[in-house]
N, CA, C and O of each residue as an XYZ file, in Angstrom:
300
protein
N       8.638     13.212      6.295
C       7.413     13.272      5.520
C       7.547     14.421      4.536
O       8.101     15.470      4.866
N       7.053     14.225      3.359
C       7.119     15.248      2.335
C       5.758     15.541      1.762
O       4.755     14.938      2.144
N       5.742     16.466      0.850
C       4.506     16.854      0.179
C       4.554     16.311     -1.235
O       5.565     16.431     -1.926
N       3.468     15.722     -1.653
C       3.345     15.201     -3.006
C       2.181     15.923     -3.662
O       1.074     15.952     -3.123
N       2.431     16.499     -4.811
C       1.372     17.195     -5.539
C       0.631     16.188     -6.411
O       1.240     15.410     -7.145
N      -0.696     16.219     -6.315
C      -1.526     15.337     -7.121
C      -2.631     16.174     -7.767
O      -2.893     17.305     -7.357
N      -3.257     15.609     -8.764
C      -4.334     16.314     -9.450
C      -5.576     16.365     -8.568
O      -5.713     15.592     -7.619
N      -6.467     17.279     -8.892
C      -7.741     17.379     -8.172
C      -8.535     16.080     -8.319
O      -9.170     15.621     -7.370
N      -8.492     15.493     -9.518
C      -9.214     14.240     -9.746
C      -8.685     13.131     -8.850
O      -9.467     12.374     -8.275
N      -7.370     13.027     -8.725
C      -6.788     12.001     -7.852
C      -7.169     12.266     -6.401
O      -7.457     11.329     -5.657
N      -7.173     13.522     -5.995
C      -7.561     13.854     -4.621
C      -9.017     13.460     -4.376
O      -9.353     12.939     -3.312
N      -9.869     13.709     -5.351
C     -11.275     13.314     -5.238
C     -11.379     11.799     -5.110
O     -12.123     11.296     -4.268
N     -10.634     11.066     -5.944
C     -10.635      9.603     -5.860
C     -10.150      9.127     -4.496
O     -10.723      8.205     -3.915
N      -9.095      9.756     -3.986
C      -8.586      9.395     -2.664
C      -9.620      9.661     -1.577
O      -9.830      8.826     -0.697
N     -10.259     10.811     -1.638
C     -11.246     11.187     -0.631
C     -12.408     10.200     -0.627
O     -12.821      9.727      0.432
N     -12.935      9.887     -1.809
C     -14.062      8.963     -1.900
C     -13.679      7.551     -1.442
O     -14.411      6.918     -0.680
N     -12.535      7.071     -1.911
C     -12.106      5.716     -1.563
C     -11.723      5.614     -0.099
O     -12.011      4.605      0.544
N     -11.080      6.641      0.438
C     -10.697      6.586      1.851
C     -11.930      6.497      2.738
O     -11.916      5.797      3.751
N     -12.991      7.195      2.369
C     -14.234      7.101      3.127
C     -14.838      5.714      3.048
O     -15.287      5.167      4.055
N     -14.849      5.152      1.864
C     -15.414      3.817      1.673
C     -14.604      2.744      2.401
O     -15.163      1.751      2.868
N     -13.291      2.945      2.497
C     -12.414      1.947      3.118
C     -12.109      2.250      4.585
O     -11.327      1.539      5.216
N     -12.724      3.301      5.127
C     -12.505      3.706      6.529
C     -11.033      3.988      6.815
O     -10.498      3.584      7.847
N     -10.392      4.688      5.885
C      -8.998      5.105      6.044
C      -8.931      6.613      5.926
O      -9.827      7.243      5.363
N      -7.862      7.191      6.461
C      -7.620      8.602      6.203
C      -7.179      8.752      4.754
O      -6.782      7.777      4.115
N      -7.248      9.967      4.241
C      -6.794     10.207      2.874
C      -5.316      9.832      2.751
O      -4.915      9.209      1.768
N      -4.512     10.204      3.737
C      -3.085      9.869      3.688
C      -2.857      8.364      3.729
O      -2.001      7.845      3.014
N      -3.623      7.660      4.567
C      -3.477      6.204      4.639
C      -3.879      5.537      3.333
O      -3.248      4.572      2.902
N      -4.930      6.053      2.704
C      -5.348      5.493      1.416
C      -4.280      5.725      0.359
O      -3.967      4.826     -0.421
N      -3.719      6.931      0.331
C      -2.659      7.233     -0.637
C      -1.454      6.329     -0.406
O      -0.880      5.806     -1.361
N      -1.067      6.140      0.862
C       0.072      5.279      1.159
C      -0.217      3.842      0.745
O       0.668      3.162      0.226
N      -1.429      3.374      0.964
C      -1.807      2.014      0.535
C      -1.630      1.866     -0.974
O      -1.013      0.911     -1.444
N      -2.180      2.825     -1.732
C      -2.057      2.760     -3.184
C      -0.600      2.839     -3.626
O      -0.214      2.173     -4.587
N       0.210      3.636     -2.949
C       1.629      3.726     -3.285
C       2.339      2.401     -3.025
O       3.138      1.951     -3.846
N       2.049      1.778     -1.886
C       2.689      0.503     -1.557
C       2.284     -0.575     -2.554
O       3.129     -1.332     -3.032
N       0.992     -0.645     -2.869
C       0.504     -1.650     -3.826
C       1.121     -1.396     -5.200
O       1.572     -2.333     -5.859
N       1.142     -0.154     -5.629
C       1.718      0.184     -6.934
C       3.194     -0.138     -7.022
O       3.663     -0.647     -8.040
N       3.939      0.159     -5.948
C       5.365     -0.141     -5.929
C       5.593     -1.648     -6.027
O       6.442     -2.106     -6.791
N       4.827     -2.417     -5.246
C       4.956     -3.871     -5.295
C       4.590     -4.407     -6.684
O       5.236     -5.326     -7.188
N       3.551     -3.828     -7.300
C       3.127     -4.282     -8.625
C       4.211     -4.006     -9.667
O       4.466     -4.846    -10.530
N       4.840     -2.851     -9.593
C       5.903     -2.541    -10.562
C       7.117     -3.435    -10.365
O       7.739     -3.854    -11.341
N       7.460     -3.731     -9.122
C       8.629     -4.553     -8.847
C       8.361     -6.042     -9.059
O       9.293     -6.829     -9.225
N       7.086     -6.421     -9.054
C       6.695     -7.825     -9.183
C       5.537     -7.951    -10.162
O       4.406     -8.196     -9.742
N       5.792     -7.790    -11.451
C       4.693     -7.785    -12.417
C       3.901     -9.093    -12.469
O       2.788     -9.112    -12.994
N       4.451    -10.180    -11.936
C       3.743    -11.456    -11.944
C       2.752    -11.625    -10.804
O       1.969    -12.574    -10.804
N       2.774    -10.718     -9.832
C       1.861    -10.835     -8.702
C       0.522    -10.176     -9.019
O       0.472     -9.103     -9.620
N      -0.549    -10.824     -8.612
C      -1.862    -10.201     -8.744
C      -2.135     -9.373     -7.480
O      -1.391     -9.449     -6.502
N      -3.204     -8.591     -7.521
C      -3.545     -7.715     -6.400
C      -3.680     -8.504     -5.097
O      -3.184     -8.066     -4.059
N      -4.339     -9.651     -5.140
C      -4.515    -10.445     -3.917
C      -3.180    -10.919     -3.358
O      -2.993    -10.932     -2.142
N      -2.246    -11.308     -4.227
C      -0.915    -11.722     -3.775
C      -0.175    -10.562     -3.127
O       0.481    -10.732     -2.099
N      -0.280     -9.393     -3.723
C       0.369     -8.205     -3.169
C      -0.199     -7.891     -1.792
O       0.555     -7.629     -0.855
N      -1.515     -7.915     -1.662
C      -2.139     -7.643     -0.357
C      -1.717     -8.674      0.678
O      -1.496     -8.336      1.841
N      -1.604     -9.932      0.262
C      -1.150    -10.972      1.189
C       0.276    -10.690      1.653
O       0.581    -10.828      2.837
N       1.152    -10.295      0.724
C       2.534     -9.948      1.090
C       2.556     -8.780      2.075
O       3.331     -8.792      3.031
N       1.716     -7.775      1.848
C       1.654     -6.633      2.757
C       1.146     -7.052      4.132
O       1.653     -6.571      5.145
N       0.156     -7.939      4.187
C      -0.344     -8.440      5.475
C       0.736     -9.234      6.199
O       0.907     -9.093      7.410
N       1.461    -10.063      5.466
C       2.544    -10.849      6.070
C       3.622     -9.941      6.646
O       4.145    -10.205      7.729
N       3.955     -8.877      5.932
C       4.964     -7.938      6.417
C       4.489     -7.248      7.692
O       5.275     -7.046      8.618
N       3.204     -6.883      7.744
C       2.653     -6.263      8.960
C       2.690     -7.236     10.127
O       3.021     -6.847     11.247
N       2.355     -8.494      9.879
C       2.391     -9.500     10.942
C       3.811     -9.706     11.433
O       4.054     -9.813     12.635
N       4.748     -9.760     10.498
C       6.156     -9.938     10.854
C       6.630     -8.755     11.696
O       7.365     -8.940     12.666
N       6.217     -7.555     11.335
C       6.602     -6.367     12.091
C       6.009     -6.404     13.499
O       6.656     -5.980     14.457
N       4.779     -6.911     13.625
C       4.140     -7.006     14.937
C       4.823     -8.064     15.808
O       4.897     -7.917     17.028
N       5.315     -9.120     15.181
C       5.951    -10.218     15.919
C       7.390     -9.927     16.298
O       7.914    -10.522     17.240
N       8.032     -9.026     15.581
C       9.457     -8.757     15.793
C       9.713     -7.259     15.797
O       9.392     -6.574     14.825
N      10.289     -6.739     16.884
C      10.530     -5.296     16.952
C      11.719     -4.823     16.107
O      11.938     -3.621     15.964
N      12.482     -5.764     15.551
C      13.621     -5.376     14.734
C      13.156     -4.851     13.390
O      11.989     -4.979     13.021
N      14.096     -4.259     12.667
C      13.773     -3.716     11.339
C      13.301     -4.834     10.416
O      13.918     -5.896     10.340
N      12.207     -4.581      9.724
C      11.604     -5.565      8.832
C      11.781     -5.092      7.394
O      11.562     -3.919      7.089
N      12.174     -5.997      6.523
C      12.223     -5.671      5.104
C      11.168     -6.505      4.397
O      11.025     -7.700      4.655
N      10.447     -5.870      3.519
C       9.376     -6.522      2.789
C       9.967     -7.320      1.637
O      10.637     -6.770      0.763
N       9.713     -8.618      1.646
C      10.186     -9.459      0.558
C       9.406     -9.121     -0.701
O       8.175     -9.111     -0.695
N      10.120     -8.848     -1.770
C       9.481     -8.474     -3.009
C       9.413     -9.610     -4.014
O       9.045     -9.405     -5.171
N       9.765    -10.790     -3.576
C       9.718    -11.943     -4.479
C       8.583    -12.857     -4.058
O       8.329    -13.055     -2.870
N       7.912    -13.403     -5.043
C       6.819    -14.329     -4.773
C       7.407    -15.640     -4.249
O       8.350    -16.191     -4.819
N       6.831    -16.120     -3.158
C       7.328    -17.361     -2.551
C       6.891    -18.577     -3.338
O       7.222    -19.703     -2.968
């Protein structure tokens, strides 16, 4: 785990959104990072498609204890 420096405004946004979404600030930041990474790697995917891919990856991880890789291509 490392430290990432962010602006006060971003921290405020994280704090407010994490409360609204019932997540910790770190969990909210990680969610936004995962969504942003998927969006950059897959510019054709919309937010709902990205969230579906993330849910599928979580389900796959729950079903299989082996290492899981997140597919970055739209099916």
